[in-house]
Coordinates of C-alpha atoms and ligand atoms in Angstrom, one line a residue:
X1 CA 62.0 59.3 46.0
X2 CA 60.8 59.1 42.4
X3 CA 56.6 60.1 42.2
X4 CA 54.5 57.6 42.2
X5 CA 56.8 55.4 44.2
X6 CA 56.8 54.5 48.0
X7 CA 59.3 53.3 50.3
X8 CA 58.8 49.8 51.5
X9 CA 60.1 47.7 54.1
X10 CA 60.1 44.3 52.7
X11 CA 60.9 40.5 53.9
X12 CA 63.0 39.1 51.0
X13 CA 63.9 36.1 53.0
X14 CA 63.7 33.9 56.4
X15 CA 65.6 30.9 58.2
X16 CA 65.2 29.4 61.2
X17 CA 67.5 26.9 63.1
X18 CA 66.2 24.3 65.9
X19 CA 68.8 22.0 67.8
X20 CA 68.6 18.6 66.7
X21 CA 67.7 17.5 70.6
X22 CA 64.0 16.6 70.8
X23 CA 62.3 16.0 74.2
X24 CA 59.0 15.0 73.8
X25 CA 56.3 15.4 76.2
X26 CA 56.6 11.4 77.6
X27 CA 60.4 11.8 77.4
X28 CA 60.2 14.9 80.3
X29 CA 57.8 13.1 82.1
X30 CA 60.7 10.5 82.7
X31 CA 62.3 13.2 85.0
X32 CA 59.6 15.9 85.6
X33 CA 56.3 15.2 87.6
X34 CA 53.8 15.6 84.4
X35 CA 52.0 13.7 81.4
X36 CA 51.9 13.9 77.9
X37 CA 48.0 14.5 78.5
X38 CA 48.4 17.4 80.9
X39 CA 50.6 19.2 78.8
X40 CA 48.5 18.5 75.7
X41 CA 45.6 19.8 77.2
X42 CA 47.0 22.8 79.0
X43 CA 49.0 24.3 76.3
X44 CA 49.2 22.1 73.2
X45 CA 52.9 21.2 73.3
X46 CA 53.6 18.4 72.4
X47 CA 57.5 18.5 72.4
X48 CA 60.3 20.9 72.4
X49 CA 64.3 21.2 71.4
X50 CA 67.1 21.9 73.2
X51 CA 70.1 22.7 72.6
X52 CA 73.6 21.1 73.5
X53 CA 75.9 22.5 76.2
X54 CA 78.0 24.0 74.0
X55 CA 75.2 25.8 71.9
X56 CA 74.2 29.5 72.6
X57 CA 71.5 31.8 71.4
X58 CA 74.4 33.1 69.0
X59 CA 75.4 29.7 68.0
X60 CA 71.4 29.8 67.1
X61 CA 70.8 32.5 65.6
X62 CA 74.1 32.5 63.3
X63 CA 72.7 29.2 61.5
X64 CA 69.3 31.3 61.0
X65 CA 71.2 34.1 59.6
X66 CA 72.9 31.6 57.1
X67 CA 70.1 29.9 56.2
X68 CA 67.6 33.4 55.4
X69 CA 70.6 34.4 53.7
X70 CA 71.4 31.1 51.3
X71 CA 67.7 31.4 50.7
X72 CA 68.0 35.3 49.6
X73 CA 71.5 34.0 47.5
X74 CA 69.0 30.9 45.9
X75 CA 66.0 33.7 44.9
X76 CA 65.6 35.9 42.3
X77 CA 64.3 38.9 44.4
X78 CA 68.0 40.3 44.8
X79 CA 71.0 40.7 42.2
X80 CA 73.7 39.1 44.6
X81 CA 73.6 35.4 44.0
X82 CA 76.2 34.6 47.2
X83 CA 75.7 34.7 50.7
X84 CA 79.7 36.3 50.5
X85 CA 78.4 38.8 48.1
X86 CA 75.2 39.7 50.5
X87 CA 77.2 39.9 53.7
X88 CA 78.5 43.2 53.0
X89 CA 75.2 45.0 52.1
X90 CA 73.7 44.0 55.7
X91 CA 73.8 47.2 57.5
X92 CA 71.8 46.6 60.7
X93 CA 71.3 43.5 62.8
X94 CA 68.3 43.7 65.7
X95 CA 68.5 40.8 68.1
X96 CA 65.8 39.7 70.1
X97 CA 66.2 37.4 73.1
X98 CA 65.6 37.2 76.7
X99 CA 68.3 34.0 77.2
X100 CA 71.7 36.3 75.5
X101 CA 75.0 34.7 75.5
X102 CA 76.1 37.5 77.8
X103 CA 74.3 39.2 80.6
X104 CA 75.0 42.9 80.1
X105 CA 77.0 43.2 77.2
X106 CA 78.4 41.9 74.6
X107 CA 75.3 42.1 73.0
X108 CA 74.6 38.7 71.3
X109 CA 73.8 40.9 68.5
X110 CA 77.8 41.4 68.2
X111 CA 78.7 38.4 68.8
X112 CA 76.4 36.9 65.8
X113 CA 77.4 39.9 63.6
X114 CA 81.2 38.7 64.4
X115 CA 80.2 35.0 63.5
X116 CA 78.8 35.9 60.4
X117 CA 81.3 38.1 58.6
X118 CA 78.6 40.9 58.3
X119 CA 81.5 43.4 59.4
X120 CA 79.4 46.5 57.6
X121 CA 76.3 45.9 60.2
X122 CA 75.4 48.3 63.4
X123 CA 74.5 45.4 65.5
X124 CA 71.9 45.7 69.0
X125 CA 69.6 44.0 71.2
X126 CA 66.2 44.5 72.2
X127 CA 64.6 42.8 74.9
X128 CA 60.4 43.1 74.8
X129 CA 60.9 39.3 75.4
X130 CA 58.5 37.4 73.4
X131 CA 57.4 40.7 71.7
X132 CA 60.9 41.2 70.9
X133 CA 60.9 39.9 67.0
X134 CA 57.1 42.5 66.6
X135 CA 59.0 45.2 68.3
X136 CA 62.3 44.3 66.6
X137 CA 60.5 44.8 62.8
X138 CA 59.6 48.0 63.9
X139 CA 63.2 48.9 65.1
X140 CA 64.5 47.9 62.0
X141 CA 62.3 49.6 59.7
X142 CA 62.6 52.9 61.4
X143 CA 66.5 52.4 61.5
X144 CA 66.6 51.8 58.2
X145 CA 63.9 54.4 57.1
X146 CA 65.9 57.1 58.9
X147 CA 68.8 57.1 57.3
X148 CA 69.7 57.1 53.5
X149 CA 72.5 55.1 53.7
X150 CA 71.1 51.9 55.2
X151 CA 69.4 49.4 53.3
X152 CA 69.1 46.1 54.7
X153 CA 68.5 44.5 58.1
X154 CA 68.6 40.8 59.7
X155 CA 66.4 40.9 62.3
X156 CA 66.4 37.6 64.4
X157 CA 64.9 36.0 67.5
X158 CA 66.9 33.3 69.0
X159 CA 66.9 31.9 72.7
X160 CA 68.2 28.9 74.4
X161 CA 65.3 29.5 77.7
X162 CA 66.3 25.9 78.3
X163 CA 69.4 27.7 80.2
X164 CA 66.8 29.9 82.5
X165 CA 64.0 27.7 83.6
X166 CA 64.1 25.9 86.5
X167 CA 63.8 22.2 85.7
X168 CA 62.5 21.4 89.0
X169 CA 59.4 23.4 88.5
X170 CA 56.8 21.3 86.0
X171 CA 54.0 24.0 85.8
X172 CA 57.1 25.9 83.8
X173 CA 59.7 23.7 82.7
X174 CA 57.3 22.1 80.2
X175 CA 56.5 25.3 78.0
X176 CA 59.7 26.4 76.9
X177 CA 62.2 25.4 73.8
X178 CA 65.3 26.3 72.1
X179 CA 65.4 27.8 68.8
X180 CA 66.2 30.9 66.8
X181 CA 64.6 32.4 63.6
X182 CA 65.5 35.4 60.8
X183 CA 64.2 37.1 58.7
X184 CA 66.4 39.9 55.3
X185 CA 64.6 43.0 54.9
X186 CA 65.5 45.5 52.4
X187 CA 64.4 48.9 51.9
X188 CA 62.8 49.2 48.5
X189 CA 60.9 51.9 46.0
X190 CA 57.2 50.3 45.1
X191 CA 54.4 50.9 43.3
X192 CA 51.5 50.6 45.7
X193 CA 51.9 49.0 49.1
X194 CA 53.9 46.6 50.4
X195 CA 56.2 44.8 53.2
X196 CA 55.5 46.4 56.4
X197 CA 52.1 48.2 56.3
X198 CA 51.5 49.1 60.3
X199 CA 52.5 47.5 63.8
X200 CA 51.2 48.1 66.8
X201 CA 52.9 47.8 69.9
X202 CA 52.5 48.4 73.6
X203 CA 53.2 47.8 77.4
X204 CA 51.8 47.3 80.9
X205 CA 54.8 48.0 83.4
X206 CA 52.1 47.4 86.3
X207 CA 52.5 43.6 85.4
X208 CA 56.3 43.2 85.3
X209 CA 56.1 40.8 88.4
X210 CA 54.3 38.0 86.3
X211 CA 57.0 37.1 84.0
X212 CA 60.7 37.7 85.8
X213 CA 63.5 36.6 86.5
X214 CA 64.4 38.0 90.0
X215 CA 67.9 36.8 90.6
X216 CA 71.1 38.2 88.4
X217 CA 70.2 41.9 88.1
X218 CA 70.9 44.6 89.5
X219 CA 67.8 44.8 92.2
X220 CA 69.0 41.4 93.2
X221 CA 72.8 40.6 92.6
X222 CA 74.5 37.6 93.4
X223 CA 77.2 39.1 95.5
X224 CA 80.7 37.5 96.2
X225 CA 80.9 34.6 98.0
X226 CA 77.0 33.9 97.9
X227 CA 76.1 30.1 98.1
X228 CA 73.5 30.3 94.5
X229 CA 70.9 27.8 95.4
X230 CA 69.6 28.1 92.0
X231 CA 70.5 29.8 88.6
X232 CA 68.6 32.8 87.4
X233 CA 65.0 30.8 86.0
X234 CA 62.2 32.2 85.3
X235 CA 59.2 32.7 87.5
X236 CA 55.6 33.4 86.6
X237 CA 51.9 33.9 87.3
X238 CA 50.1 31.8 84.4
X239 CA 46.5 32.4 85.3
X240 CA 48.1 36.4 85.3
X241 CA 49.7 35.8 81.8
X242 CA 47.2 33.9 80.5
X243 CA 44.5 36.4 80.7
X244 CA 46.5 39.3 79.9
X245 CA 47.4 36.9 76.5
X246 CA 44.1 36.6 75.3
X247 CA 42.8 40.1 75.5
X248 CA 46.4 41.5 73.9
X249 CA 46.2 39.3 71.0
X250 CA 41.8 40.0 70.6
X251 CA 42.3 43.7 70.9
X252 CA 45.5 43.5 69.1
X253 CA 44.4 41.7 66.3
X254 CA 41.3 44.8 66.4
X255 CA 43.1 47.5 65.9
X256 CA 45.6 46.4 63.5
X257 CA 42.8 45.6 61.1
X258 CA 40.7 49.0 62.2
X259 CA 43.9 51.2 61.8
X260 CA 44.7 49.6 57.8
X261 CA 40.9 49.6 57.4
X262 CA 40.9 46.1 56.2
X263 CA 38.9 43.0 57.5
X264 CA 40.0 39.4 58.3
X265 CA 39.4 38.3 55.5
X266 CA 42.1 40.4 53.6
X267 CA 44.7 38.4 56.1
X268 CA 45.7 34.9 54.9
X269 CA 47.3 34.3 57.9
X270 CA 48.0 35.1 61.4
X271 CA 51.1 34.5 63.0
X272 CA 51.1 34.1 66.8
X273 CA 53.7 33.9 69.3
X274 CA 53.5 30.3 70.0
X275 CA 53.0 30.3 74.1
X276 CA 50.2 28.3 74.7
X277 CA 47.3 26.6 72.0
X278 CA 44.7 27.7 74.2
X279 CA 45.5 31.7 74.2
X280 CA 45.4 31.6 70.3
X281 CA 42.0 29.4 70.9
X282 CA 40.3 31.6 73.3
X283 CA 41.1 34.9 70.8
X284 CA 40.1 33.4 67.5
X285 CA 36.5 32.4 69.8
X286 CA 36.2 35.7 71.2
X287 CA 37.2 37.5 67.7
X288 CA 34.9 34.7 65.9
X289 CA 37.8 33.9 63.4
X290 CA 39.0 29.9 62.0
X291 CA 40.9 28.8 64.0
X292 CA 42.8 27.2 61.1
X293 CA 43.2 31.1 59.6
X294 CA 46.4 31.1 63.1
X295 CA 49.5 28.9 61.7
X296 CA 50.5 27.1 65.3
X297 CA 53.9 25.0 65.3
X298 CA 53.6 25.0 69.0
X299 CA 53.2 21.3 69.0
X300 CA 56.5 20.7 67.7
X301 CA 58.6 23.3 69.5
X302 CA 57.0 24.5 72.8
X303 CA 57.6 28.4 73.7
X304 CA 60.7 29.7 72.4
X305 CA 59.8 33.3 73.1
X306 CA 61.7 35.9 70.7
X307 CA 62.4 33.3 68.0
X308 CA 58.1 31.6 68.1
X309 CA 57.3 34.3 65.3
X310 CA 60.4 34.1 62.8
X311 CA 60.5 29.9 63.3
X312 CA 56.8 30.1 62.4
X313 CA 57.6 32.5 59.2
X314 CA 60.3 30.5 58.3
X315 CA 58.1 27.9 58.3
X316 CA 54.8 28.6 56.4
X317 CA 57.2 30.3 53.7
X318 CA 59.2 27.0 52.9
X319 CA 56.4 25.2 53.0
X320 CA 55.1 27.9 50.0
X321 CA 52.1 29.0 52.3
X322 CA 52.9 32.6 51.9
X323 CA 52.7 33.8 48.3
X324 CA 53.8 37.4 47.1
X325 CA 51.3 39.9 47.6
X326 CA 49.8 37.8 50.5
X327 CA 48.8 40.0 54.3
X328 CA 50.8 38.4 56.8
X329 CA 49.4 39.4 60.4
X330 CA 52.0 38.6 63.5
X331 CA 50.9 38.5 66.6
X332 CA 52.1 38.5 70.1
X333 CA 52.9 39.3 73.8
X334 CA 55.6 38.6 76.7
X335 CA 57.4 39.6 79.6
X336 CA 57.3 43.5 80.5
X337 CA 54.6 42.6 80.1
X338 CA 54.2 43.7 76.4
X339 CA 52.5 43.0 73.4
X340 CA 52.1 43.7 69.5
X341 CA 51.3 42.7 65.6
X342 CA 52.8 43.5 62.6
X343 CA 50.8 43.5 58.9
X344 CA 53.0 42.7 56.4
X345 CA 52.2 42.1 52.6
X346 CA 54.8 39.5 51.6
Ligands
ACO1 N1 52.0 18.5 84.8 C1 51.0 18.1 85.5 N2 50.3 18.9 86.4 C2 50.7 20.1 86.4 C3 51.7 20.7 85.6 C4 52.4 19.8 84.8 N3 53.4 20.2 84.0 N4 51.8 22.0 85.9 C5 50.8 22.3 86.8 N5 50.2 21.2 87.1 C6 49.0 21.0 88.0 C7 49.1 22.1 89.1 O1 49.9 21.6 90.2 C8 47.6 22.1 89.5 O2 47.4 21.1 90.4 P1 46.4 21.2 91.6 O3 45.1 21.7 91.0 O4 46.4 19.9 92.2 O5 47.0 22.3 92.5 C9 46.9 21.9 88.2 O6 47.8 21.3 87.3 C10 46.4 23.2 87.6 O7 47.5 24.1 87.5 P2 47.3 25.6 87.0 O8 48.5 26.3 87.0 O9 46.0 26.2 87.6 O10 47.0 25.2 85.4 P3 46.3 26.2 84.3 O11 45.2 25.5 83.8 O12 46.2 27.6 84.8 O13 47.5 26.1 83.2 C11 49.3 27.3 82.3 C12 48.8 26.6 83.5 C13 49.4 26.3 81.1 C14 50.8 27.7 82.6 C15 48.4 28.5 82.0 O14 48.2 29.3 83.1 C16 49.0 29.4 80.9 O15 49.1 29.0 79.7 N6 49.3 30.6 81.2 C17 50.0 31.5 80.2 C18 51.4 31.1 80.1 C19 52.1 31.7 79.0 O16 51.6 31.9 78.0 N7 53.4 32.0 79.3 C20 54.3 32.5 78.5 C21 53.9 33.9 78.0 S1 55.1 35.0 77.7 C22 56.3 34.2 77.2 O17 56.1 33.5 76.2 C23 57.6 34.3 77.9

């Protein structure tokens, strides 16, 4: 490393993909017991997407891929000016998701890396659920920090959760969408600090029966023969969720700025995992921070877990409401149950 330089992890570009189906809150309501108004109140949503049959988490995340990587093909932050010349150079893909094409394995990390060409990548999955993309930054930037000889990483979130809810159940079959979101990051020499600056992540094992899916797994197989009353779906506790939500993102939002030794104000924004309006509400009151300094696209596409942080990226960067040099903060927490934040100069 030449002196006066520093290694840095940085995003060079993002992509999201949503499936054209929209259900809005009064469309649900046609075959669910609920109201626009409840779920507006309770969580925010105000619609979500969903994909077709035939559409995957891979299908998903593949058209994210694409577009982060026309976008990185379009810029002038790397020499290659195709997305055939960039496929090559992609050395690592993380996958986050808790809905995978395949339970077990393939990973869906494979199967994306097989639909995109990127035939140079180590490809993986990580599962910290709706953590997964703050966990899956990490993951790459170590990978890639490790070894000489890797340089850049697609790290995605993608899920269809319409495939594992049960529709039947409307405190739960309202919060969740489809979608998947990317983001190119390339290990660079800097002058001064940038891309990925610090995460923090965690756990609480003891709470792993508030967000599960029981059925499927090893602890409880569907054997041979077995009459399935119901597909694997997710159960949870929301009260239990909800309260572990707010103080994850309050303390997590704490000690991300204590650790850099910066204040709020340095962030421009924060970006949340999109589960419910409220949680974000309750922290920024707690923390005593604008609500409007939280970028929320919840309205438009309900939960959709692992890919809520990269969508929301995607998002605020094509809408040129990230500029270079900006402090990103994410922020988040899921299944496990887990939680996490990234800062990120952009
Ligand atoms: N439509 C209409 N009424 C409903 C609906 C619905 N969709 N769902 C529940 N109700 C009713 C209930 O039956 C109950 O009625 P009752 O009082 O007659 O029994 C009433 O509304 C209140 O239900 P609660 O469950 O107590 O509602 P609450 O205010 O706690 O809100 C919610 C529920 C929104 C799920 C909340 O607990 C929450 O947001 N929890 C956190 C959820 C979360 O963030 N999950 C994802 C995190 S991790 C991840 O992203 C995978």
């Amino acid at each position: 490393m030449e002196k006066g330089y520093e290694m840095a992890i940085e995003i060079k570009a993002t992509g999201k993909a949503v499936p054209p189906q929209r259900v809005s809150n009064d469309d649900l309501a046609v075959r669910v017991d609920t109201s626009d108004e409840w779920i507006r109140s309770h969580t925010g949503i105000g619609a979500r997407h969903i994909a077709a049959d035939d559409t995957a988490g891979s299908d998903l995340a593949a058209e994210a891929a694409f577009n982060t990587l026309s976008m990185a093909a379009e810029g002038d932050d790397i020499p290659e000016k195709t997305i055939e010349e960039i496929l090559p150079t992609i050395d690592l893909i993380v996958l986050g998701t808790t809905s995978p094409d395949y339970y077990g394995c393939p990973s869906t990390a494979c199967v994306v890396q097989s639909k995109l060409g990127a035939k140079n990548a180590a490809a993986l999955d990580i599962n910290a659920a709706c953590s997964s993309f703050i966990y899956g930054i990490e993951t790459a930037a170590g990978m890639l920090s490790i070894n000489e000889k890797r340089r850049r990483a697609l790290i995605i979130g993608t899920e269809v959760l319409s495939r594992i809810v049960d529709w039947n159940d409307r405190s739960l079959c309202v919060l969740f969408g489809d979608g998947a979101g990317a983001v190119l990051v390339e290990k660079t020499r800097t002058e001064g600090r940038r891309g990925l600056l610090r995460t923090v992540l965690g756990a609480d094992g003891t709470g792993a029966e508030h967000l599960i899916i029981r059925r499927g797994g090893g602890r409880s197989p569907i054997k041979d023969g077995e009459t399935v009353k119901s597909h694997p779906h997710v159960e949870m506790n929301g009260q239990a969720v909800y309260n572990f939500a707010v103080k994850a993102v309050t303390e997590t939002i704490e000690e991300l700025l204590r650790l850099e030794g910066i204040t709020i104000d340095d962030v421009s924004r924060i970006v949340p995992h999109q589960a419910n309006a409220r949680i974000v509400q309750a922290a920024a009151k707690r923390l005593d921070i604008s609500e409007e300094k939280f970028f929320l696209n919840i309205e438009e596409y309900a939960n959709t877990s692992a890919a809520s942080i990269p969508i929301a990226l995607d998002e605020l960067n094509r809408k040129g409401e990230i500029r270079r040099g900006d402090i990103i903060m994410t922020v988040g927490f899921g299944a496990g149950l887990t939680y996490g934040g990234n800062l990120i100069v952009w």
